[in-house]
mmCIF file of C-alpha atoms in Angstrom:
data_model
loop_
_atom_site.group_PDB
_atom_site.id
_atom_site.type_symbol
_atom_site.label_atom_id
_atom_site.label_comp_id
_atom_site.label_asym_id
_atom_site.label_seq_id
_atom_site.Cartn_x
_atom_site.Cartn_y
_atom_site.Cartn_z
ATOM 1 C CA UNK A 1 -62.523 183.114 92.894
ATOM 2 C CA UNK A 2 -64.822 185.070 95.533
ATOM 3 C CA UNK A 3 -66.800 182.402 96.664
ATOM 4 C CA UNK A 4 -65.671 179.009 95.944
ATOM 5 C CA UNK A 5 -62.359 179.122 96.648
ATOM 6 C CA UNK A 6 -62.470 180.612 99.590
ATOM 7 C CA UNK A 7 -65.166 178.316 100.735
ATOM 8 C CA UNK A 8 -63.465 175.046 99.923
ATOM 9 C CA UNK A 9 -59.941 176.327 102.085
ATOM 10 C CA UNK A 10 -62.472 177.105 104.696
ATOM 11 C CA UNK A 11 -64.076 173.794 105.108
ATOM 12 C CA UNK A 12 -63.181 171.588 102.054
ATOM 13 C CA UNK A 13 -65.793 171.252 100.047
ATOM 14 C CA UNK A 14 -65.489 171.343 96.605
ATOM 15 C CA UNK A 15 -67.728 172.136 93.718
ATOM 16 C CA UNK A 16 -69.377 170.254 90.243
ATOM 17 C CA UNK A 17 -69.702 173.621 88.233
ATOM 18 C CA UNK A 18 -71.934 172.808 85.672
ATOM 19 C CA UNK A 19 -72.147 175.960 82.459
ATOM 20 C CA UNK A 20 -75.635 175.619 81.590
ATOM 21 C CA UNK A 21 -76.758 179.508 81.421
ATOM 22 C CA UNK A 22 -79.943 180.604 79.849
ATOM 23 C CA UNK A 23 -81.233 176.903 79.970
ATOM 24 C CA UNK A 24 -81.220 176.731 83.875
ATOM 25 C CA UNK A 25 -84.743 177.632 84.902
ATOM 26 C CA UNK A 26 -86.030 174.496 82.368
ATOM 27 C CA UNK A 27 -83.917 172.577 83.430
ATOM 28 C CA UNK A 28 -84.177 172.662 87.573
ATOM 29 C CA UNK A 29 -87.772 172.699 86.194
ATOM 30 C CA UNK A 30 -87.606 169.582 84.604
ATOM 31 C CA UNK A 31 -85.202 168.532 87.448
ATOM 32 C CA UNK A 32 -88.355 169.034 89.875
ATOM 33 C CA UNK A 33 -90.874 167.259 87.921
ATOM 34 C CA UNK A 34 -88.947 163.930 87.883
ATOM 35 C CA UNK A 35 -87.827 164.420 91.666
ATOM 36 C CA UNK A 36 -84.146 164.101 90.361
ATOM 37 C CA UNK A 37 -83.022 167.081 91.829
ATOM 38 C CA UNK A 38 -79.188 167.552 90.820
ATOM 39 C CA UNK A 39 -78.124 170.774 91.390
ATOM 40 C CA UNK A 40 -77.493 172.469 95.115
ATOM 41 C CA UNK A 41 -77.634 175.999 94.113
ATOM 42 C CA UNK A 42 -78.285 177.617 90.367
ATOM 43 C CA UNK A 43 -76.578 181.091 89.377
ATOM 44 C CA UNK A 44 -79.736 182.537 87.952
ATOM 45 C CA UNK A 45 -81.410 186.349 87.023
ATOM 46 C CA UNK A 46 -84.327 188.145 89.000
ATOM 47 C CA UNK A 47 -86.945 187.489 85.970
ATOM 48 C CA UNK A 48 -86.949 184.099 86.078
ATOM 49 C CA UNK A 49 -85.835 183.119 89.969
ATOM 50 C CA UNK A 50 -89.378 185.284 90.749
ATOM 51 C CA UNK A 51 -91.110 182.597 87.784
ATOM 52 C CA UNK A 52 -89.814 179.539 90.327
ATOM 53 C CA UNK A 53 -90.491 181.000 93.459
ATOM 54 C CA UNK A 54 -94.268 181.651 92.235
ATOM 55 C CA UNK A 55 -94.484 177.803 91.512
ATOM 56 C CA UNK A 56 -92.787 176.093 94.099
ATOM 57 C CA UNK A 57 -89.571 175.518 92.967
ATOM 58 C CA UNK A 58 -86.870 176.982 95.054
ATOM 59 C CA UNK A 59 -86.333 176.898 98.677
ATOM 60 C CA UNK A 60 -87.638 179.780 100.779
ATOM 61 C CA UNK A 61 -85.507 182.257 102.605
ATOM 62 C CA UNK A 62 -85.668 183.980 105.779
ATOM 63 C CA UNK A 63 -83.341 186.711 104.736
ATOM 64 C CA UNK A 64 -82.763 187.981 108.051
ATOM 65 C CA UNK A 65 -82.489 184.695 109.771
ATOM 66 C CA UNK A 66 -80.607 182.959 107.017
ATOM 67 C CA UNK A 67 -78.404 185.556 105.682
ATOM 68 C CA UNK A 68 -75.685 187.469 108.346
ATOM 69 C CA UNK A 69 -76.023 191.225 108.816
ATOM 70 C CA UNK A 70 -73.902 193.921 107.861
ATOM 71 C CA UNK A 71 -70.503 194.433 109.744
ATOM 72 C CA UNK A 72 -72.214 197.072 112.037
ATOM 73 C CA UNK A 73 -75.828 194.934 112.663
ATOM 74 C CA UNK A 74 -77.487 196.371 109.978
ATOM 75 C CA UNK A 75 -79.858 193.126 109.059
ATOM 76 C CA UNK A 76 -79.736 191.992 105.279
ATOM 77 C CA UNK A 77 -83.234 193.039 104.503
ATOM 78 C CA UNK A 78 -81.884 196.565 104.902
ATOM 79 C CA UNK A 79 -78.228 195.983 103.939
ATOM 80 C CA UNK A 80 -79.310 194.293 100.471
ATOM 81 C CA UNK A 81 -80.082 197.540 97.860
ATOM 82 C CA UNK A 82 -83.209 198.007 97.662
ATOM 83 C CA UNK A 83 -85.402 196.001 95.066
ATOM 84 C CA UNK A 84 -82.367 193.455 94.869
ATOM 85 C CA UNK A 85 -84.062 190.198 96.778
ATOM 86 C CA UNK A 86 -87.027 188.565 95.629
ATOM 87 C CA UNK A 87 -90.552 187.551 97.029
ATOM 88 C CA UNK A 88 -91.438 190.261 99.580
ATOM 89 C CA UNK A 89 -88.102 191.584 100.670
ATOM 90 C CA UNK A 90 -88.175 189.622 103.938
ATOM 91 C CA UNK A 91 -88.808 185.967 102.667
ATOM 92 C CA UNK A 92 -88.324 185.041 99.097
ATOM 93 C CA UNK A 93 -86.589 182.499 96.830
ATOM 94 C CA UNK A 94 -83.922 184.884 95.107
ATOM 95 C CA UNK A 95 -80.599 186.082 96.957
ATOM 96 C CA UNK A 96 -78.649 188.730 94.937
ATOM 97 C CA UNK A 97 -74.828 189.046 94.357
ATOM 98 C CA UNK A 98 -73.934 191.130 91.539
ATOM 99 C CA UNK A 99 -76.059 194.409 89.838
ATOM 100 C CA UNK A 100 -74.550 194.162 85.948
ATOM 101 C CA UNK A 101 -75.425 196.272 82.959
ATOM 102 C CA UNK A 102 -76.575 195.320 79.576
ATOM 103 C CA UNK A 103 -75.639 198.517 77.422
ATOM 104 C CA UNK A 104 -74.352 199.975 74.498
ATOM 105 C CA UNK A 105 -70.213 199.985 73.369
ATOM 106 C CA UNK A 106 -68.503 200.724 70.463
ATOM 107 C CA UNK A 107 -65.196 200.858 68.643
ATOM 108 C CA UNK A 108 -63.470 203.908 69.027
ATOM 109 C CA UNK A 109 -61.324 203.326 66.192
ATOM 110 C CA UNK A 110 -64.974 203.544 64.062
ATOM 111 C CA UNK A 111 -65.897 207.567 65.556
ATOM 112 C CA UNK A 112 -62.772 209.496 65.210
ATOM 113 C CA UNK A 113 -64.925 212.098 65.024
ATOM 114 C CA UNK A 114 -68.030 211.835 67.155
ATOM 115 C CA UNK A 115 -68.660 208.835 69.187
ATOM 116 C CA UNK A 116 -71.806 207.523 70.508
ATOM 117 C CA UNK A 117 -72.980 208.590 73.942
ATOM 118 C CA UNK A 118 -76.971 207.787 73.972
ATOM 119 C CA UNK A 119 -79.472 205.449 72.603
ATOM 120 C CA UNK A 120 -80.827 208.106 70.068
ATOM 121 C CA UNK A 121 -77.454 207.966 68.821
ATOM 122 C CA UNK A 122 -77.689 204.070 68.063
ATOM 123 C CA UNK A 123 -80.822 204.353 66.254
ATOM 124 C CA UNK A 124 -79.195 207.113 64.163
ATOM 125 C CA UNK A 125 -77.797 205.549 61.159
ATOM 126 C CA UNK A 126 -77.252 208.617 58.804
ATOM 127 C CA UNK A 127 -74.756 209.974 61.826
ATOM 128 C CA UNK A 128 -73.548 206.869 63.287
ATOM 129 C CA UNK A 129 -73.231 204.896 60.134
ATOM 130 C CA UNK A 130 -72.029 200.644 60.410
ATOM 131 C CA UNK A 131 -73.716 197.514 61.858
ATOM 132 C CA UNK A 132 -74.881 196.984 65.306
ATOM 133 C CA UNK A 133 -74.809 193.851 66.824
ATOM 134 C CA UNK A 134 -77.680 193.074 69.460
ATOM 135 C CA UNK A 135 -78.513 190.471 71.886
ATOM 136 C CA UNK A 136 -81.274 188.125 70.417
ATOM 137 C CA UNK A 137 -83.826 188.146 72.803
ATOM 138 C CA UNK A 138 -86.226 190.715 73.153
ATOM 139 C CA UNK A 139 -85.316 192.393 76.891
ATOM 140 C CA UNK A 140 -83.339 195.611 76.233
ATOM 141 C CA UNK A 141 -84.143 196.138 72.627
ATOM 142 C CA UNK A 142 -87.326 196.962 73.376
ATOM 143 C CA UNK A 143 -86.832 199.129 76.499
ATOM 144 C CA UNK A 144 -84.456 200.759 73.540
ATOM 145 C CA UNK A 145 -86.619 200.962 71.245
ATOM 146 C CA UNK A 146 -89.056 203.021 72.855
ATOM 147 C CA UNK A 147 -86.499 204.704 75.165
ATOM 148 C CA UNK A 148 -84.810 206.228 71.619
ATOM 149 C CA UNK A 149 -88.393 207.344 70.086
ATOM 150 C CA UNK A 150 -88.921 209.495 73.382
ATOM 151 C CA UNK A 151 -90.730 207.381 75.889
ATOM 152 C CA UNK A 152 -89.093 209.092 79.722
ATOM 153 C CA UNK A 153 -87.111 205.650 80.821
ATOM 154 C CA UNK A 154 -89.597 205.538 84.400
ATOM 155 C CA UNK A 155 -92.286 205.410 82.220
ATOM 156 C CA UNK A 156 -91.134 202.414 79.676
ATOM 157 C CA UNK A 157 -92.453 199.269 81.230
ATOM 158 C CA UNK A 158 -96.218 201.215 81.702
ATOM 159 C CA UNK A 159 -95.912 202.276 77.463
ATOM 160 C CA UNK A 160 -94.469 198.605 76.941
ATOM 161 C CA UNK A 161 -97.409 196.548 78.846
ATOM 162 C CA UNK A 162 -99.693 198.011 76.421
ATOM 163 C CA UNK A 163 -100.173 196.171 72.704
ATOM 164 C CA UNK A 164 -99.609 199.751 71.013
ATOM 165 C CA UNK A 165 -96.656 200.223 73.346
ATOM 166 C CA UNK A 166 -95.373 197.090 71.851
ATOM 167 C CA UNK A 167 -96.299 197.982 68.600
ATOM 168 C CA UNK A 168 -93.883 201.502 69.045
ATOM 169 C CA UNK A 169 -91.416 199.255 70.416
ATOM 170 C CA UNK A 170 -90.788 197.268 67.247
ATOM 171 C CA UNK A 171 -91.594 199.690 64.646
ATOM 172 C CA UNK A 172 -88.717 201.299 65.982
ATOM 173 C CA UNK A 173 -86.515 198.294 65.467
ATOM 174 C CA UNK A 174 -87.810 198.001 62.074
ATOM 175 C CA UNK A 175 -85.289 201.533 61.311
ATOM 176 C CA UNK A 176 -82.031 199.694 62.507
ATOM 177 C CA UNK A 177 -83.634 195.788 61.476
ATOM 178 C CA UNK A 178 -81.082 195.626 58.135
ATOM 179 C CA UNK A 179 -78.375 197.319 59.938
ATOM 180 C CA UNK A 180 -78.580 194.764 62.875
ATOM 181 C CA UNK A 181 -76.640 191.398 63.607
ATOM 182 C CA UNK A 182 -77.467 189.532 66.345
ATOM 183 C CA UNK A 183 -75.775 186.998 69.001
ATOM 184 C CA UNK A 184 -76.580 185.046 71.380
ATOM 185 C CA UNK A 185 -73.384 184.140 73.773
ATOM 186 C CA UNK A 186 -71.906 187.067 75.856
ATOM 187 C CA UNK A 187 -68.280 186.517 74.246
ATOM 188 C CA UNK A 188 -69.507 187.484 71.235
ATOM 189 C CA UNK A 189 -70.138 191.302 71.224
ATOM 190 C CA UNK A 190 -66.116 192.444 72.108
ATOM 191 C CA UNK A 191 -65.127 190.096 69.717
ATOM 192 C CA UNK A 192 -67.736 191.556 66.733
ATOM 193 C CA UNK A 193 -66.486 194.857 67.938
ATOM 194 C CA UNK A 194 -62.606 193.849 67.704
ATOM 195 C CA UNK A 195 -63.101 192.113 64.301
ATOM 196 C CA UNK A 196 -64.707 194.881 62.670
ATOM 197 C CA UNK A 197 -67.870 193.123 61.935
ATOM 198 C CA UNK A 198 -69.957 195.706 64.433
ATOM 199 C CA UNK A 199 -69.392 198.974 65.183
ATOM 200 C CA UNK A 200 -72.256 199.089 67.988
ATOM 201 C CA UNK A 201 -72.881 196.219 70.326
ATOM 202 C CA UNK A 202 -74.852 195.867 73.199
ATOM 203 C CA UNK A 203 -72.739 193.594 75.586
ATOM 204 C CA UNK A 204 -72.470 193.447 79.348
ATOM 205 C CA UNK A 205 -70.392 195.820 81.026
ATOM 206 C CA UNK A 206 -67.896 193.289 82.410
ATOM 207 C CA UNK A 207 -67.149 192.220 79.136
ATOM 208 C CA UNK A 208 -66.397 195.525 77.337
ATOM 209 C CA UNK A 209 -64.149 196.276 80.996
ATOM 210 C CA UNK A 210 -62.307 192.862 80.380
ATOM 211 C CA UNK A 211 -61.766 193.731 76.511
ATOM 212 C CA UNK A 212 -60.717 197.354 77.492
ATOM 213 C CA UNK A 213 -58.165 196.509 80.508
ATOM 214 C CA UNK A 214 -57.169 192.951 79.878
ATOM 215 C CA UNK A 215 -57.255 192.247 75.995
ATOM 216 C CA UNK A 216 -56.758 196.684 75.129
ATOM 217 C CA UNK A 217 -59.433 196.849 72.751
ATOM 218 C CA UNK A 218 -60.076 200.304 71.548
ATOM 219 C CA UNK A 219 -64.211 200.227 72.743
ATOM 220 C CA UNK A 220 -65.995 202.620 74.563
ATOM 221 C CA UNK A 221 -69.144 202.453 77.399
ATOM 222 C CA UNK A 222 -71.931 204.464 76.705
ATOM 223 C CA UNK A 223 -73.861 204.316 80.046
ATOM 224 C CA UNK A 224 -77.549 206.047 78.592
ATOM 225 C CA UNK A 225 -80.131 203.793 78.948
ATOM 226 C CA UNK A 226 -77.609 200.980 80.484
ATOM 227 C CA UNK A 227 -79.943 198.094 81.202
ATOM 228 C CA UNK A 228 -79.346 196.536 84.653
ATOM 229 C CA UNK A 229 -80.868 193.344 86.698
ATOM 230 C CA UNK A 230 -79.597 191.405 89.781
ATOM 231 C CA UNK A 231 -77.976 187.980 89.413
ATOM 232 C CA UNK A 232 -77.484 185.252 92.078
ATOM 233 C CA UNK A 233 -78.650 182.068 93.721
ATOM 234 C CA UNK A 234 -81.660 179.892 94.264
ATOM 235 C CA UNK A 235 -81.590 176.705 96.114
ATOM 236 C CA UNK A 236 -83.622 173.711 94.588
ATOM 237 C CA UNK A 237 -87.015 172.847 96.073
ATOM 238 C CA UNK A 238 -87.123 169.501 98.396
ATOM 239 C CA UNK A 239 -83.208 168.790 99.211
ATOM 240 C CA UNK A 240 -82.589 166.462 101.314
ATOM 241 C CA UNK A 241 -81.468 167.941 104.785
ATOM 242 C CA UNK A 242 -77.545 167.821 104.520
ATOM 243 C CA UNK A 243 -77.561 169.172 101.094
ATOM 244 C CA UNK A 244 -79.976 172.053 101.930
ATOM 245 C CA UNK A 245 -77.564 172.784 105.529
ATOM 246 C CA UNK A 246 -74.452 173.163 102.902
ATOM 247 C CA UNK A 247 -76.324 174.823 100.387
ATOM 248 C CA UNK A 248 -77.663 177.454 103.107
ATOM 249 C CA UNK A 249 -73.952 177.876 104.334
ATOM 250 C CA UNK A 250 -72.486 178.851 100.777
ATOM 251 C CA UNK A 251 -75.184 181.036 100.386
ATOM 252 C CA UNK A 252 -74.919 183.234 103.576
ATOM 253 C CA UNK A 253 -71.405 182.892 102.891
ATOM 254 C CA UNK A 254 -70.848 183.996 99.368
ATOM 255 C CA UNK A 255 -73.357 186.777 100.206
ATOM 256 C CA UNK A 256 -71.655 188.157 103.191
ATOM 257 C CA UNK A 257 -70.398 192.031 103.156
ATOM 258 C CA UNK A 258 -67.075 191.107 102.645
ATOM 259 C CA UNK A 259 -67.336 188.236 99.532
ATOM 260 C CA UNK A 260 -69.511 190.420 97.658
ATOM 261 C CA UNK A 261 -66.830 193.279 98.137
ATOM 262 C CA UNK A 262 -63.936 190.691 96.838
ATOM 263 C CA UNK A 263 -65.876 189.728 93.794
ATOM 264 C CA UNK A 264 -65.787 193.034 92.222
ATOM 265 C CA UNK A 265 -61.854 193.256 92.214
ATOM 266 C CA UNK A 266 -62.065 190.319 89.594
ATOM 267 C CA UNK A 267 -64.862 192.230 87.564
ATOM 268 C CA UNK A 268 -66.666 195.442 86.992
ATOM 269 C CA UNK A 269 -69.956 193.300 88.636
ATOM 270 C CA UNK A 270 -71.648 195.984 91.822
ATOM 271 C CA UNK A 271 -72.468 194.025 95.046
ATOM 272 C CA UNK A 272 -75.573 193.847 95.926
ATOM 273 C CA UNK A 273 -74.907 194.937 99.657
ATOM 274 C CA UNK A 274 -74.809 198.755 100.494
ATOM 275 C CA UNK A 275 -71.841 197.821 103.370
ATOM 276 C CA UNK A 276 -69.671 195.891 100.786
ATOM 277 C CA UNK A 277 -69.590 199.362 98.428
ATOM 278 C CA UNK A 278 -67.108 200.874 100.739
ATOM 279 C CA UNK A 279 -64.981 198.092 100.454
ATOM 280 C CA UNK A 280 -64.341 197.961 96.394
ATOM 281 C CA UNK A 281 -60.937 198.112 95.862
ATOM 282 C CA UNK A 282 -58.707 197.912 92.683
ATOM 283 C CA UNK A 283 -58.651 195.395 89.847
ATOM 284 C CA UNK A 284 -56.549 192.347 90.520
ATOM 285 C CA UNK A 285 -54.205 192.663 87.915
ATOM 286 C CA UNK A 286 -53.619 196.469 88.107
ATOM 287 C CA UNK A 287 -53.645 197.981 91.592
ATOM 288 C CA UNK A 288 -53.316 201.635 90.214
ATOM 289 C CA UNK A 289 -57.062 200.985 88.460
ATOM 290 C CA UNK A 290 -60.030 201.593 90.954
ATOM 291 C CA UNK A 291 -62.989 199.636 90.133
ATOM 292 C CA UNK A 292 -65.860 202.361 91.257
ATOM 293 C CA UNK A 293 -65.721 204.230 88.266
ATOM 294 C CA UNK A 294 -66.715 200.992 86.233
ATOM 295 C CA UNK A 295 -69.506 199.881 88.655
ATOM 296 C CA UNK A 296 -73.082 199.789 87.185
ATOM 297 C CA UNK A 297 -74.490 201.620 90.078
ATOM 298 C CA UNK A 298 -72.174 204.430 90.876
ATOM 299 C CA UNK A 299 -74.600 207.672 91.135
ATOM 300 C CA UNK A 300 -73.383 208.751 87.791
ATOM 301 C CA UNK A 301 -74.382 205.650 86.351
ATOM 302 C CA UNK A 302 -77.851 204.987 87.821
ATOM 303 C CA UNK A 303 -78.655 208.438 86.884
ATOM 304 C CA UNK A 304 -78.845 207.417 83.110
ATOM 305 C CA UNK A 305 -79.733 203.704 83.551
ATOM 306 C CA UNK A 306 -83.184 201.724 82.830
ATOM 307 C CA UNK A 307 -83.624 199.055 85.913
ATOM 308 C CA UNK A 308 -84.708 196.153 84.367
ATOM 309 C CA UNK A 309 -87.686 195.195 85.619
ATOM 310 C CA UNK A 310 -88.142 191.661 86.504
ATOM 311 C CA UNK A 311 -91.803 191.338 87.235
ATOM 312 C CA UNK A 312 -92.672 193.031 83.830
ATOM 313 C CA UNK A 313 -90.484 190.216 82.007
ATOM 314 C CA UNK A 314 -91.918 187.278 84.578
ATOM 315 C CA UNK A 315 -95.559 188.144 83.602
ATOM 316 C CA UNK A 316 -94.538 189.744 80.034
ATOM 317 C CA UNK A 317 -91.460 187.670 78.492
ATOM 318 C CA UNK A 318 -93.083 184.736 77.011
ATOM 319 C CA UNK A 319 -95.450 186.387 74.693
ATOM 320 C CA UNK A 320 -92.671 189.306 74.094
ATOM 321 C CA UNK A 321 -90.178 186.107 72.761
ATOM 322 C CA UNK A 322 -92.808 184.918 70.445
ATOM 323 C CA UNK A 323 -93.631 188.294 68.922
ATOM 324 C CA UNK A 324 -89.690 189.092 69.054
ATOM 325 C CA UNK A 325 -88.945 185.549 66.928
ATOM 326 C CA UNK A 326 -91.674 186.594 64.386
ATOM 327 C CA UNK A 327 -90.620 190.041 63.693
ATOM 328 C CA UNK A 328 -86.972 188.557 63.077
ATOM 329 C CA UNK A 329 -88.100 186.336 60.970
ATOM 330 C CA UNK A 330 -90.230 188.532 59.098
#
């Protein structure tokens, strides 16, 4: 409602949204190989836009030259936070809009007495009895893992690059494995939470905020160790010329100071610009409920989180999701 909308009133063009998620990357991939380039733009994470930039795949970007400053000059390279765009900050393949976390929530309704507030506490069955439901992949259960047996959370990605690191990593798992349920579709964890069937769930934090102020669940944030990563566009590789102009347009556009700042009155999503921050208002249905307090990288927030590191899982992830499907498995 941010971008698109506002975008087709400006100049009337309208958009094919097309849900294909995870399966994205292999498919602009495949996309590429046949020269039957579909897709305009692709909604994508850090991890994996870095994979197609390395071979070739998306369009490079002159972020100062393609994207418009700040309100007061400031050029994107130094508006964007820092870490947010890909290649090397100045020209690159990935342009950010949203910070999100992947953490931890439960049902209050399960801890009338004490609640959960860190990642020790979810690998602590004998005090925080019932199931937790995960995410199926191996990205933030491992950071978890070793996070929860002690490893400092600036340190994790140097302990997990190692094969004993890995090795920590899982034999921690193994003490939660036959507590554990897993999904795989981000609807899932409010609605395992609501149901009863978990009383832990990792999730992302704009779910658990929509279950919370929309749908009144009874669940709970607990920000320790809160996993967060940058999502937004890539262009396809190779468009012809008046699909790559519009593409270019949306982009700057829907990555402007001020679109950014509108997007996170619809969800509790950060902007990826410093100068759209000060412009975060309150929640669309309910004016009397600031957003800011639900933002992933409020001070508060960042001071307990685990920034997910995109180059570890570029180089790292395939081998991690083979070892991950074995031990499940097992």
């Amino acid at each position: 409602m941010a971008y698109q909308k506002p975008f087709t009133k400006m100049t009337g063009v309208t958009f094919n949204n097309i849900e294909k998620a995870a399966s994205g990357p292999a498919l602009l991939t495949a996309q590429e190989q046949t020269g039957n380039v579909s897709w305009d733009l692709l909604d994508i994470l850090q991890a994996p836009a870095s994979r197609l930039y390395s071979q070739g795949l998306v369009h490079e970007i002159n972020y100062d030259k393609d994207l418009p400053p700040a309100p007061d000059g400031t050029p994107a390279t130094e508006d964007f936070v820092k870490g947010s765009l890909g290649g090397d900050g100045k020209t690159g393949g990935f342009v950010p809009e949203i910070a999100y976390d992947t953490l931890l929530s439960y049902n209050k309704t399960a801890f009338k007495d004490k609640a959960p507030q860190s990642i020790k506490d979810v690998f602590d069955l004998e005090n925080f009895p019932g199931t937790r439901a995960l995410q199926k992949i191996p990205a933030g259960n491992l950071e978890w893992a070793l996070y929860a047996d002690g490893v400092p959370r600036d340190k994790i990605y140097e302990v997990l690059a190692t094969p004993a690191g890995v090795d920590r990593a899982f034999k921690k798992l193994d003490t939660i494995k036959q507590d554990c349920i897993w999904w795989t579709q981000g609807a899932q964890p409010p609605q395992m939470l609501a149901s009863g069937q978990a009383v832990i769930a990792s999730a992302y934090n704009g779910r658990i905020f929509n279950a919370i102020v929309a749908d009144h669940q009874p669940l709970d944030f607990v920000w320790d160790g809160a996993l967060y990563e940058w999502d937004g566009w890539v262009i396809p590789a190779g468009l012809p010329k008046d699909r790559l102009a519009l593409a270019m347009k949306f982009l700057a556009f829907s990555t402007s100071t001020k679109q950014l700042a509108a997007q996170a009155k619809y969800i509790a999503y950060a902007p990826a610009r410093k100068s759209s921050i000060p412009l975060i208002g309150t929640y669309y249905k309910n004016p009397k409920l600031e957003m800011m307090p639900f933002m992933p990288t409020t001070p508060e927030h960042l001071a307990v989180a685990i920034h997910k590191n995109a180059s570890f899982w570029s180089n790292y992830g395939p081998q991690l999701k083979q070892r991950f499907s074995a031990w499940l498995s097992s």
